[in-house]
């Protein structure tokens, strides 16, 4: 008899998980407490930031479920080959991401989610909107989920299945219900960083250089790094940019006290961005748009023994967005789990157990990397030492090819290297990089002192 899986959450990861289990021959039913975001009448469609960066891990995971789906998703993306750093004077400096032209890709979150929901329809996967998981009971053979019907006071529905896949985001009810039935380590940490979504409108005139109505280069992720806070912007297909301000809560709360204060702050710190956004519009959004909190969730294990339940995506590992990996990692969860099901010949119990055992170190690694990248994006990108190291790192990467891989390359462009290995390799390379730097600076200084100033200057220049 076909086994029945209930997937909780029709977000990005839930949709991919549902497709993957369906393709393995399971009967899949998806439940989400939202109403169908594709219906015109549905309010609050975008739960979070409007666009996301999808990179190698996300793309490879989509491909692993369905090559055609991946192809269709990639039709709608805008490749970004690097960061564009905007200084206070409005000067822009491009810092390329990849060694050989690799890109991360900007994609509209709603377009991607709706696209995946359409795929569920295409495969006749049953999706129930407006159903909120409120209780789950895990039995020896059957699992029971109780859903509260949104907008229908007190109405509930009870459904049985063989196993539950929780993809219900950072505040996962599945996770909470699992914790009642097992010993799961769990931690949640709020980061002192608030985010507010702003936007740069589509340029009025067609820009030949950018081949579209873009006011700034669409092939870069734009950053206005101001040490303690920053603004970023990613291009949308229509020429507009979704921009996000990140900064400490105390700063945002103090600015919220007065329009004038906010106006002054934005004009002082992001003058060129304000020219593009329109200062009145930016102040209005800054003061009135929702203020998002950022948190990290870590837990372990991710399953209930006997193959009864498992959590994937943000439900299992919410992370701050500074490495652009939350969704990519969630998609990769699905790929990793399917590989383990392959290896265990669909022995769900064994595959879920192995998933918890092997996936944890990768999830802990990317949560930490994401936290650290805030400092890199908001501060380090303006430091000369950082830029020198980055150039040397890149030069070694190009010279030594696969024998030397910058961390960003491994995380964003090498789906074949698990997250925890990227950290190990990078730590080893960091030691060598620092030693090399010291050696080269010493050599340069010595040569200069010995009068071989031209050679010394050449070496120094090489690092600039
Ligand atoms: C500002 C910002 C920028 C980001 N940028 C990037 C990026 O560039 N690249 C990247 O890879 N990631 C990025 N992320 C992270 C990414 O958004 C998340 O990792 C991703 O959305 C997680 O998907 P998910 O399906 O696990 O969870 P969610 O997207 O949260 O979806 C969960 C779903 O479960 C439903 N649900 C919740 N509770 C219940 C319940 N009790 N019953 C039924 N349904 C329920 C919800 O309605 C929702 O549809 C960013 C995040 C933020 C905040």
Short mmCIF file of C-alpha atoms and ligand atoms in Angstrom, two decimals:
data_model
loop_
_atom_site.label_atom_id
_atom_site.label_comp_id
_atom_site.label_asym_id
_atom_site.label_seq_id
_atom_site.Cartn_x
_atom_site.Cartn_y
_atom_site.Cartn_z
CA UNK A 1 0.00 0.00 0.00
CA UNK A 2 1.26 3.52 -0.82
CA UNK A 3 2.49 5.31 2.27
CA UNK A 4 1.01 8.70 3.06
CA UNK A 5 3.14 11.73 3.96
CA UNK A 6 1.78 14.96 5.36
CA UNK A 7 3.96 17.99 4.61
CA UNK A 8 3.36 20.93 6.93
CA UNK A 9 4.07 24.24 5.16
CA UNK A 10 3.72 25.16 1.49
CA UNK A 11 6.64 27.60 1.59
CA UNK A 12 9.71 27.12 -0.57
CA UNK A 13 11.09 24.06 1.22
CA UNK A 14 7.70 22.42 1.84
CA UNK A 15 6.87 22.59 -1.87
CA UNK A 16 10.18 21.02 -2.90
CA UNK A 17 9.90 18.33 -0.20
CA UNK A 18 6.35 17.51 -1.36
CA UNK A 19 7.51 17.17 -4.97
CA UNK A 20 10.46 15.00 -3.95
CA UNK A 21 8.37 12.58 -1.85
CA UNK A 22 5.67 12.46 -4.51
CA UNK A 23 8.27 11.52 -7.12
CA UNK A 24 9.43 8.66 -4.88
CA UNK A 25 5.93 7.23 -5.02
CA UNK A 26 4.50 8.44 -1.72
CA UNK A 27 1.02 9.89 -1.46
CA UNK A 28 1.60 13.47 -0.32
CA UNK A 29 -0.78 16.02 1.19
CA UNK A 30 0.42 19.54 1.99
CA UNK A 31 -1.12 21.85 4.61
CA UNK A 32 -0.45 25.57 5.07
CA UNK A 33 -2.15 28.03 7.35
CA UNK A 34 -1.87 30.78 4.75
CA UNK A 35 -4.51 31.12 2.09
CA UNK A 36 -3.39 30.45 -1.46
CA UNK A 37 -0.90 33.25 -2.27
CA UNK A 38 -1.84 32.93 -5.96
CA UNK A 39 -5.40 34.10 -5.28
CA UNK A 40 -5.82 37.81 -5.93
CA UNK A 41 -7.82 38.18 -2.73
CA UNK A 42 -5.06 36.82 -0.48
CA UNK A 43 -3.49 39.53 1.66
CA UNK A 44 0.05 39.57 2.99
CA UNK A 45 1.43 37.31 0.27
CA UNK A 46 5.07 38.06 0.88
CA UNK A 47 5.98 36.71 4.24
CA UNK A 48 9.48 38.08 4.12
CA UNK A 49 11.91 39.82 1.81
CA UNK A 50 10.70 40.10 -1.77
CA UNK A 51 13.75 38.65 -3.43
CA UNK A 52 16.31 36.04 -2.60
CA UNK A 53 19.65 34.91 -3.95
CA UNK A 54 19.62 31.35 -5.23
CA UNK A 55 23.02 29.74 -5.76
CA UNK A 56 24.58 26.36 -6.56
CA UNK A 57 23.16 24.38 -3.64
CA UNK A 58 19.63 25.55 -4.31
CA UNK A 59 19.93 24.99 -8.04
CA UNK A 60 21.52 21.53 -7.72
CA UNK A 61 18.81 20.52 -5.25
CA UNK A 62 16.03 21.67 -7.58
CA UNK A 63 17.74 19.71 -10.37
CA UNK A 64 17.97 16.62 -8.19
CA UNK A 65 14.18 16.65 -7.82
CA UNK A 66 13.37 17.68 -11.39
CA UNK A 67 15.77 19.02 -14.05
CA UNK A 68 12.94 20.76 -15.89
CA UNK A 69 11.75 22.62 -12.79
CA UNK A 70 15.29 23.89 -12.22
CA UNK A 71 15.50 25.03 -15.84
CA UNK A 72 12.20 26.89 -15.60
CA UNK A 73 13.21 28.57 -12.31
CA UNK A 74 16.49 29.74 -13.84
CA UNK A 75 14.62 31.46 -16.66
CA UNK A 76 13.35 34.06 -14.18
CA UNK A 77 16.57 34.89 -12.34
CA UNK A 78 18.92 37.85 -12.59
CA UNK A 79 22.55 36.69 -12.28
CA UNK A 80 24.72 38.72 -9.92
CA UNK A 81 28.45 38.38 -10.49
CA UNK A 82 29.60 40.40 -7.49
CA UNK A 83 28.98 42.95 -4.79
CA UNK A 84 28.88 46.63 -5.67
CA UNK A 85 30.13 48.63 -2.72
CA UNK A 86 28.76 52.18 -2.43
CA UNK A 87 30.81 54.57 -0.32
CA UNK A 88 29.61 57.78 1.31
CA UNK A 89 30.70 59.85 -1.68
CA UNK A 90 28.58 57.71 -4.01
CA UNK A 91 31.61 56.00 -5.55
CA UNK A 92 30.97 52.38 -6.54
CA UNK A 93 33.45 49.53 -6.39
CA UNK A 94 32.78 46.09 -7.82
CA UNK A 95 33.99 43.06 -5.86
CA UNK A 96 33.54 39.94 -7.98
CA UNK A 97 32.17 36.80 -6.24
CA UNK A 98 33.49 33.96 -8.33
CA UNK A 99 36.92 33.02 -9.62
CA UNK A 100 35.71 32.17 -13.09
CA UNK A 101 32.60 34.31 -13.58
CA UNK A 102 30.24 32.32 -11.33
CA UNK A 103 27.11 34.16 -10.24
CA UNK A 104 24.49 34.02 -7.54
CA UNK A 105 20.99 34.76 -8.81
CA UNK A 106 18.32 37.18 -7.70
CA UNK A 107 14.82 35.72 -7.77
CA UNK A 108 11.45 36.99 -6.66
CA UNK A 109 10.36 34.98 -3.61
CA UNK A 110 6.67 35.11 -4.50
CA UNK A 111 7.32 34.12 -8.12
CA UNK A 112 9.38 31.14 -6.94
CA UNK A 113 6.84 30.05 -4.32
CA UNK A 114 3.91 30.40 -6.73
CA UNK A 115 5.87 28.57 -9.40
CA UNK A 116 6.52 25.65 -7.04
CA UNK A 117 2.84 25.62 -5.98
CA UNK A 118 1.91 25.41 -9.68
CA UNK A 119 4.24 22.42 -9.97
CA UNK A 120 2.38 20.73 -7.07
CA UNK A 121 -0.86 21.29 -9.00
CA UNK A 122 0.71 19.84 -12.13
CA UNK A 123 1.51 16.65 -10.22
CA UNK A 124 -1.93 16.59 -8.59
CA UNK A 125 -0.47 16.94 -5.13
CA UNK A 126 -3.21 17.92 -2.72
CA UNK A 127 -2.54 21.30 -1.06
CA UNK A 128 -4.85 22.47 1.73
CA UNK A 129 -4.63 26.18 2.46
CA UNK A 130 -6.02 27.84 5.58
CA UNK A 131 -5.22 24.78 7.73
CA UNK A 132 -2.96 25.38 10.70
CA UNK A 133 -1.25 22.48 12.44
CA UNK A 134 -2.10 22.80 16.13
CA UNK A 135 -1.37 19.32 17.45
CA UNK A 136 0.47 16.22 16.30
CA UNK A 137 0.52 12.82 17.98
CA UNK A 138 3.12 10.28 17.02
CA UNK A 139 1.93 6.69 17.36
CA UNK A 140 3.59 3.35 16.76
CA UNK A 141 2.18 2.94 13.28
CA UNK A 142 0.11 6.02 12.41
CA UNK A 143 0.68 9.73 13.00
CA UNK A 144 -2.20 12.09 13.76
CA UNK A 145 -2.27 15.78 12.81
CA UNK A 146 -4.94 18.16 14.03
CA UNK A 147 -5.52 21.30 11.99
CA UNK A 148 -7.38 24.41 12.97
CA UNK A 149 -9.37 25.92 10.08
CA UNK A 150 -8.31 29.54 9.68
CA UNK A 151 -11.20 31.97 9.79
CA UNK A 152 -13.60 29.31 11.13
CA UNK A 153 -13.65 29.73 14.89
CA UNK A 154 -13.03 26.48 16.72
CA UNK A 155 -13.33 24.24 13.65
CA UNK A 156 -10.66 21.54 13.49
CA UNK A 157 -9.87 18.61 11.24
CA UNK A 158 -7.99 15.46 12.24
CA UNK A 159 -5.93 13.63 9.62
CA UNK A 160 -3.86 10.45 9.88
CA UNK A 161 -0.75 9.59 7.90
CA UNK A 162 2.33 7.38 7.95
CA UNK A 163 4.80 10.20 8.53
CA UNK A 164 5.02 13.97 8.91
CA UNK A 165 7.50 16.30 7.18
CA UNK A 166 7.64 19.64 8.99
CA UNK A 167 8.59 22.54 6.70
CA UNK A 168 6.69 25.17 8.63
CA UNK A 169 9.42 27.74 9.09
CA UNK A 170 11.33 29.24 11.99
CA UNK A 171 8.40 29.12 14.42
CA UNK A 172 7.60 25.55 13.46
CA UNK A 173 4.63 23.93 15.18
CA UNK A 174 5.80 20.54 13.91
CA UNK A 175 9.07 21.01 15.77
CA UNK A 176 7.21 21.98 18.93
CA UNK A 177 4.95 18.95 18.67
CA UNK A 178 7.96 16.69 18.08
CA UNK A 179 9.67 18.13 21.15
CA UNK A 180 6.74 16.94 23.25
CA UNK A 181 7.32 13.39 22.05
CA UNK A 182 11.13 13.10 22.08
CA UNK A 183 14.35 14.49 23.53
CA UNK A 184 15.33 17.23 21.08
CA UNK A 185 18.05 19.79 21.88
CA UNK A 186 16.84 23.19 20.88
CA UNK A 187 18.12 26.76 21.01
CA UNK A 188 16.81 30.03 19.66
CA UNK A 189 18.85 33.22 19.55
CA UNK A 190 17.65 36.65 18.49
CA UNK A 191 20.33 38.72 16.76
CA UNK A 192 20.39 42.43 17.56
CA UNK A 193 19.51 43.34 14.02
CA UNK A 194 16.28 44.62 12.56
CA UNK A 195 15.45 44.68 8.87
CA UNK A 196 13.19 46.98 6.92
CA UNK A 197 12.32 46.55 3.29
CA UNK A 198 12.69 49.61 1.03
CA UNK A 199 12.83 49.82 -2.76
CA UNK A 200 14.42 51.54 -5.71
CA UNK A 201 11.86 52.12 -8.45
CA UNK A 202 12.30 51.11 -12.07
CA UNK A 203 14.23 53.79 -13.98
CA UNK A 204 12.08 55.95 -16.24
CA UNK A 205 14.50 55.62 -19.15
CA UNK A 206 15.86 52.48 -20.77
CA UNK A 207 19.51 52.16 -19.79
CA UNK A 208 21.58 50.77 -22.68
CA UNK A 209 24.48 49.82 -20.44
CA UNK A 210 22.24 47.64 -18.26
CA UNK A 211 19.92 46.53 -21.06
CA UNK A 212 16.80 47.52 -19.16
CA UNK A 213 15.18 50.18 -17.01
CA UNK A 214 17.70 49.74 -14.21
CA UNK A 215 19.05 52.73 -12.30
CA UNK A 216 22.12 50.80 -11.12
CA UNK A 217 23.88 47.65 -12.36
CA UNK A 218 21.48 44.69 -12.09
CA UNK A 219 24.32 42.16 -12.21
CA UNK A 220 25.58 43.07 -8.73
CA UNK A 221 24.27 42.83 -5.20
CA UNK A 222 24.53 46.44 -4.06
CA UNK A 223 25.79 47.17 -0.57
CA UNK A 224 26.04 50.45 1.30
CA UNK A 225 28.22 49.24 4.21
CA UNK A 226 28.27 51.59 7.19
CA UNK A 227 29.96 49.35 9.80
CA UNK A 228 27.16 49.09 12.35
CA UNK A 229 24.37 49.02 9.78
CA UNK A 230 23.97 48.65 6.04
CA UNK A 231 21.64 48.86 3.11
CA UNK A 232 21.54 46.27 0.34
CA UNK A 233 19.67 46.06 -2.97
CA UNK A 234 18.92 43.22 -5.40
CA UNK A 235 17.50 43.71 -8.88
CA UNK A 236 14.03 42.62 -9.97
CA UNK A 237 13.10 41.72 -13.53
CA UNK A 238 10.97 44.86 -14.00
CA UNK A 239 13.93 47.22 -13.41
CA UNK A 240 13.19 47.95 -9.76
CA UNK A 241 15.41 46.87 -6.86
CA UNK A 242 14.33 45.42 -3.55
CA UNK A 243 16.41 47.08 -0.91
CA UNK A 244 16.78 46.07 2.72
CA UNK A 245 18.09 48.12 5.61
CA UNK A 246 19.77 46.13 8.41
CA UNK A 247 20.70 47.78 11.71
CA UNK A 248 20.57 47.43 15.49
CA UNK A 249 17.11 47.66 17.08
CA UNK A 250 18.13 50.56 19.33
CA UNK A 251 19.08 52.64 16.27
CA UNK A 252 15.86 51.85 14.42
CA UNK A 253 13.76 52.56 17.50
CA UNK A 254 15.47 55.90 18.07
CA UNK A 255 14.97 56.88 14.42
CA UNK A 256 11.32 55.89 14.57
CA UNK A 257 10.79 58.75 17.03
CA UNK A 258 10.83 61.42 14.34
CA UNK A 259 10.54 61.77 10.59
CA UNK A 260 13.18 64.48 10.58
CA UNK A 261 15.68 62.28 12.40
CA UNK A 262 15.09 59.46 9.92
CA UNK A 263 15.38 61.79 6.94
CA UNK A 264 18.67 63.20 8.22
CA UNK A 265 20.03 59.72 8.96
CA UNK A 266 19.17 58.35 5.52
CA UNK A 267 20.51 61.40 3.67
CA UNK A 268 23.72 61.43 5.66
CA UNK A 269 24.46 57.73 5.30
CA UNK A 270 23.01 56.73 1.95
CA UNK A 271 22.87 59.92 -0.16
CA UNK A 272 23.12 58.19 -3.56
CA UNK A 273 20.57 55.53 -2.60
CA UNK A 274 18.15 58.23 -1.43
CA UNK A 275 18.46 59.94 -4.79
CA UNK A 276 17.31 56.71 -6.42
CA UNK A 277 14.58 55.88 -3.90
CA UNK A 278 13.26 59.39 -3.36
CA UNK A 279 13.83 60.59 0.19
CA UNK A 280 10.14 61.11 1.06
CA UNK A 281 9.25 57.61 -0.09
CA UNK A 282 12.22 56.10 1.77
CA UNK A 283 11.36 57.93 5.02
CA UNK A 284 7.73 56.83 4.72
CA UNK A 285 8.70 53.19 4.24
CA UNK A 286 11.35 53.30 6.95
CA UNK A 287 8.84 54.65 9.46
CA UNK A 288 5.79 52.58 8.54
CA UNK A 289 6.89 49.28 7.01
CA UNK A 290 7.11 46.18 9.24
CA UNK A 291 10.33 45.81 11.18
CA UNK A 292 11.62 42.25 10.86
CA UNK A 293 13.51 40.40 13.58
CA UNK A 294 16.32 37.98 12.78
CA UNK A 295 16.95 34.84 14.72
CA UNK A 296 18.89 31.62 14.63
CA UNK A 297 17.36 28.27 15.51
CA UNK A 298 19.45 25.19 16.14
CA UNK A 299 18.14 21.79 17.12
CA UNK A 300 19.12 18.15 17.07
CA UNK A 301 18.01 15.49 16.20
CA UNK A 302 15.70 16.44 13.35
CA UNK A 303 13.57 13.29 13.32
CA UNK A 304 11.48 10.99 15.49
CA UNK A 305 12.71 7.40 15.50
CA UNK A 306 10.84 4.92 13.40
CA UNK A 307 10.63 7.33 10.44
CA UNK A 308 7.57 9.00 11.99
CA UNK A 309 8.53 12.65 11.47
CA UNK A 310 11.31 14.93 10.29
CA UNK A 311 11.82 18.70 10.04
CA UNK A 312 13.52 20.48 7.14
CA UNK A 313 14.27 24.07 6.12
CA UNK A 314 13.87 26.96 8.55
CA UNK A 315 11.90 24.68 10.88
CA UNK A 316 15.18 22.90 11.56
CA UNK A 317 17.75 25.66 11.11
CA UNK A 318 16.68 29.25 10.89
CA UNK A 319 19.68 31.45 10.12
CA UNK A 320 20.39 35.14 9.53
CA UNK A 321 20.24 36.03 5.81
CA UNK A 322 23.79 37.36 5.38
CA UNK A 323 25.18 34.43 3.39
CA UNK A 324 22.03 34.13 1.27
CA UNK A 325 21.85 30.46 2.21
CA UNK A 326 18.62 29.90 4.21
CA UNK A 327 16.54 28.70 1.29
CA UNK A 328 19.53 27.17 -0.50
CA UNK A 329 20.28 25.12 2.59
CA UNK A 330 16.61 24.15 2.99
CA UNK A 331 16.51 22.93 -0.61
CA UNK A 332 19.73 21.02 0.05
CA UNK A 333 18.06 19.34 3.07
CA UNK A 334 15.59 17.81 0.63
CA UNK A 335 18.35 16.62 -1.70
CA UNK A 336 20.38 15.11 1.15
CA UNK A 337 17.34 13.31 2.56
CA UNK A 338 16.42 11.86 -0.83
CA UNK A 339 19.98 10.60 -1.29
CA UNK A 340 19.78 8.87 2.09
CA UNK A 341 16.45 7.32 1.13
CA UNK A 342 18.13 6.06 -2.05
CA UNK A 343 20.99 4.60 -0.05
CA UNK A 344 18.67 2.90 2.44
CA UNK A 345 16.34 1.63 -0.29
CA UNK A 346 13.54 3.72 1.17
CA UNK A 347 13.99 2.44 4.71
CA UNK A 348 12.58 5.66 6.13
CA UNK A 349 13.53 4.89 9.68
CA UNK A 350 17.20 4.38 8.75
CA UNK A 351 17.31 7.36 6.39
CA UNK A 352 15.79 9.82 8.90
CA UNK A 353 18.21 8.63 11.59
CA UNK A 354 21.20 8.94 9.28
CA UNK A 355 20.00 12.39 8.23
CA UNK A 356 20.13 13.67 11.82
CA UNK A 357 23.51 12.04 12.39
CA UNK A 358 25.18 13.47 9.30
CA UNK A 359 23.41 16.73 8.55
CA UNK A 360 23.85 18.41 11.93
CA UNK A 361 27.48 19.49 11.51
CA UNK A 362 26.65 21.11 8.18
CA UNK A 363 23.69 23.02 9.59
CA UNK A 364 25.65 24.27 12.60
CA UNK A 365 28.43 25.36 10.23
CA UNK A 366 26.22 27.41 7.91
CA UNK A 367 24.33 29.05 10.79
CA UNK A 368 27.68 30.26 12.15
CA UNK A 369 28.99 31.31 8.72
CA UNK A 370 25.83 33.34 8.13
CA UNK A 371 26.26 35.16 11.46
CA UNK A 372 29.89 35.98 10.69
CA UNK A 373 29.07 37.30 7.25
CA UNK A 374 27.18 40.28 8.68
CA UNK A 375 30.49 41.76 9.78
CA UNK A 376 32.01 41.04 6.37
CA UNK A 377 29.16 42.73 4.48
CA UNK A 378 28.67 45.73 6.73
CA UNK A 379 32.27 46.43 7.71
CA UNK A 380 35.09 44.27 6.32
CA UNK A 381 34.32 45.05 2.66
CA UNK A 382 35.59 48.59 3.30
CA UNK A 383 38.88 47.51 4.90
CA UNK A 384 42.10 47.50 2.86
CA UNK A 385 43.47 44.48 4.69
CA UNK A 386 40.30 42.52 3.88
CA UNK A 387 40.55 43.50 0.22
CA UNK A 388 44.24 42.57 0.01
CA UNK A 389 43.51 39.17 1.58
CA UNK A 390 40.56 38.68 -0.75
CA UNK A 391 42.70 39.46 -3.78
CA UNK A 392 45.43 37.08 -2.69
CA UNK A 393 42.81 34.42 -1.89
CA UNK A 394 41.29 34.88 -5.35
CA UNK A 395 44.69 34.91 -7.09
CA UNK A 396 45.62 31.62 -5.41
CA UNK A 397 42.23 30.18 -6.31
CA UNK A 398 42.67 31.04 -9.98
CA UNK A 399 46.27 29.82 -10.00
CA UNK A 400 45.82 26.58 -8.08
CA UNK A 401 42.28 25.83 -9.31
CA UNK A 402 40.67 23.09 -7.22
CA UNK A 403 43.59 22.95 -4.80
CA UNK A 404 42.70 26.36 -3.34
CA UNK A 405 39.09 27.44 -2.89
CA UNK A 406 37.97 30.73 -1.32
CA UNK A 407 35.27 30.25 1.31
CA UNK A 408 32.61 32.18 -0.62
CA UNK A 409 33.26 30.03 -3.68
CA UNK A 410 32.84 26.83 -1.68
CA UNK A 411 29.65 27.95 0.06
CA UNK A 412 27.92 29.55 -2.91
CA UNK A 413 29.25 27.77 -5.98
CA UNK A 414 30.31 24.29 -4.87
CA UNK A 415 27.29 22.21 -3.94
CA UNK A 416 29.59 19.17 -3.78
CA UNK A 417 31.42 20.44 -0.68
CA UNK A 418 29.39 20.06 2.54
CA UNK A 419 29.14 23.23 4.64
CA UNK A 420 31.24 21.85 7.49
CA UNK A 421 34.03 20.94 5.07
CA UNK A 422 34.02 24.50 3.65
CA UNK A 423 34.85 25.76 7.14
CA UNK A 424 37.60 23.18 7.69
CA UNK A 425 39.22 23.88 4.32
CA UNK A 426 38.91 27.63 4.75
CA UNK A 427 40.47 27.57 8.24
CA UNK A 428 43.44 25.66 6.87
CA UNK A 429 43.82 28.10 3.98
CA UNK A 430 43.49 31.11 6.31
CA UNK A 431 46.62 30.06 8.21
CA UNK A 432 48.60 29.74 4.97
CA UNK A 433 47.18 33.02 3.65
CA UNK A 434 48.24 34.91 6.78
CA UNK A 435 51.73 33.39 6.66
CA UNK A 436 52.04 34.26 2.99
CA UNK A 437 50.98 37.83 3.64
CA UNK A 438 53.52 38.27 6.41
CA UNK A 439 56.22 36.74 4.22
CA UNK A 440 55.42 38.95 1.25
CA UNK A 441 55.20 42.16 3.26
CA UNK A 442 58.50 41.31 4.98
CA UNK A 443 60.15 40.54 1.64
CA UNK A 444 58.83 43.76 0.15
CA UNK A 445 60.09 45.80 3.09
CA UNK A 446 63.49 44.10 3.07
CA UNK A 447 63.96 44.57 -0.65
CA UNK A 448 62.97 48.21 -0.37
CA UNK A 449 65.43 48.65 2.46
CA UNK A 450 68.15 46.99 0.40
CA UNK A 451 67.62 49.50 -2.35
CA UNK A 452 65.79 47.14 -4.66
CA UNK A 453 62.93 49.51 -4.38
CA UNK A 454 61.45 48.82 -7.79
CA UNK A 455 61.10 45.13 -7.05
CA UNK A 456 59.74 45.89 -3.59
CA UNK A 457 57.21 48.32 -5.01
CA UNK A 458 56.20 45.72 -7.59
CA UNK A 459 55.50 43.16 -4.88
CA UNK A 460 53.50 45.67 -2.88
CA UNK A 461 51.55 46.69 -5.97
CA UNK A 462 50.71 43.08 -6.66
CA UNK A 463 48.61 43.10 -3.50
CA UNK A 464 46.76 46.31 -4.21
C1 LIG B 1 15.51 39.40 4.80
C2 LIG B 1 15.75 37.97 4.38
C3 LIG B 1 16.48 37.71 3.24
C4 LIG B 1 16.74 36.40 2.86
N1 LIG B 1 17.51 36.17 1.75
C5 LIG B 1 17.81 34.90 1.40
C6 LIG B 1 18.61 34.65 0.24
O1 LIG B 1 19.04 35.57 -0.45
N2 LIG B 1 18.88 33.35 -0.08
C7 LIG B 1 18.43 32.30 0.67
O2 LIG B 1 18.73 31.15 0.32
N3 LIG B 1 17.67 32.52 1.76
C8 LIG B 1 17.34 33.77 2.14
N4 LIG B 1 16.56 34.00 3.23
C9 LIG B 1 16.08 32.83 4.01
C10 LIG B 1 14.85 32.22 3.37
O3 LIG B 1 13.85 33.20 3.25
C11 LIG B 1 14.34 31.08 4.24
O4 LIG B 1 15.40 30.24 4.60
C12 LIG B 1 13.30 30.26 3.50
O5 LIG B 1 12.19 31.05 3.17
C13 LIG B 1 12.85 29.09 4.36
O6 LIG B 1 11.84 28.40 3.70
P1 LIG B 1 10.91 27.41 4.50
O7 LIG B 1 9.98 26.83 3.49
O8 LIG B 1 11.72 26.50 5.34
O9 LIG B 1 10.11 28.32 5.54
P2 LIG B 1 9.07 29.49 5.26
O10 LIG B 1 9.43 30.22 4.03
O11 LIG B 1 8.97 30.25 6.54
O12 LIG B 1 7.70 28.73 4.98
C14 LIG B 1 7.00 28.08 6.02
C15 LIG B 1 5.57 27.82 5.59
O13 LIG B 1 4.92 27.10 6.63
C16 LIG B 1 3.64 27.66 6.88
N5 LIG B 1 3.31 27.39 8.28
C17 LIG B 1 3.91 27.88 9.39
N6 LIG B 1 3.34 27.37 10.50
C18 LIG B 1 2.36 26.53 10.09
C19 LIG B 1 1.42 25.71 10.77
N7 LIG B 1 1.37 25.65 12.10
N8 LIG B 1 0.55 24.98 10.03
C20 LIG B 1 0.57 25.03 8.68
N9 LIG B 1 1.45 25.80 7.99
C21 LIG B 1 2.33 26.53 8.68
C22 LIG B 1 3.81 29.14 6.56
O14 LIG B 1 2.57 29.73 6.23
C23 LIG B 1 4.77 29.10 5.38
O15 LIG B 1 4.10 29.02 4.15
C24 LIG B 1 16.25 35.31 3.63
C25 LIG B 1 15.49 35.57 4.77
C26 LIG B 1 15.25 36.88 5.15
C27 LIG B 1 14.45 37.13 6.39
#
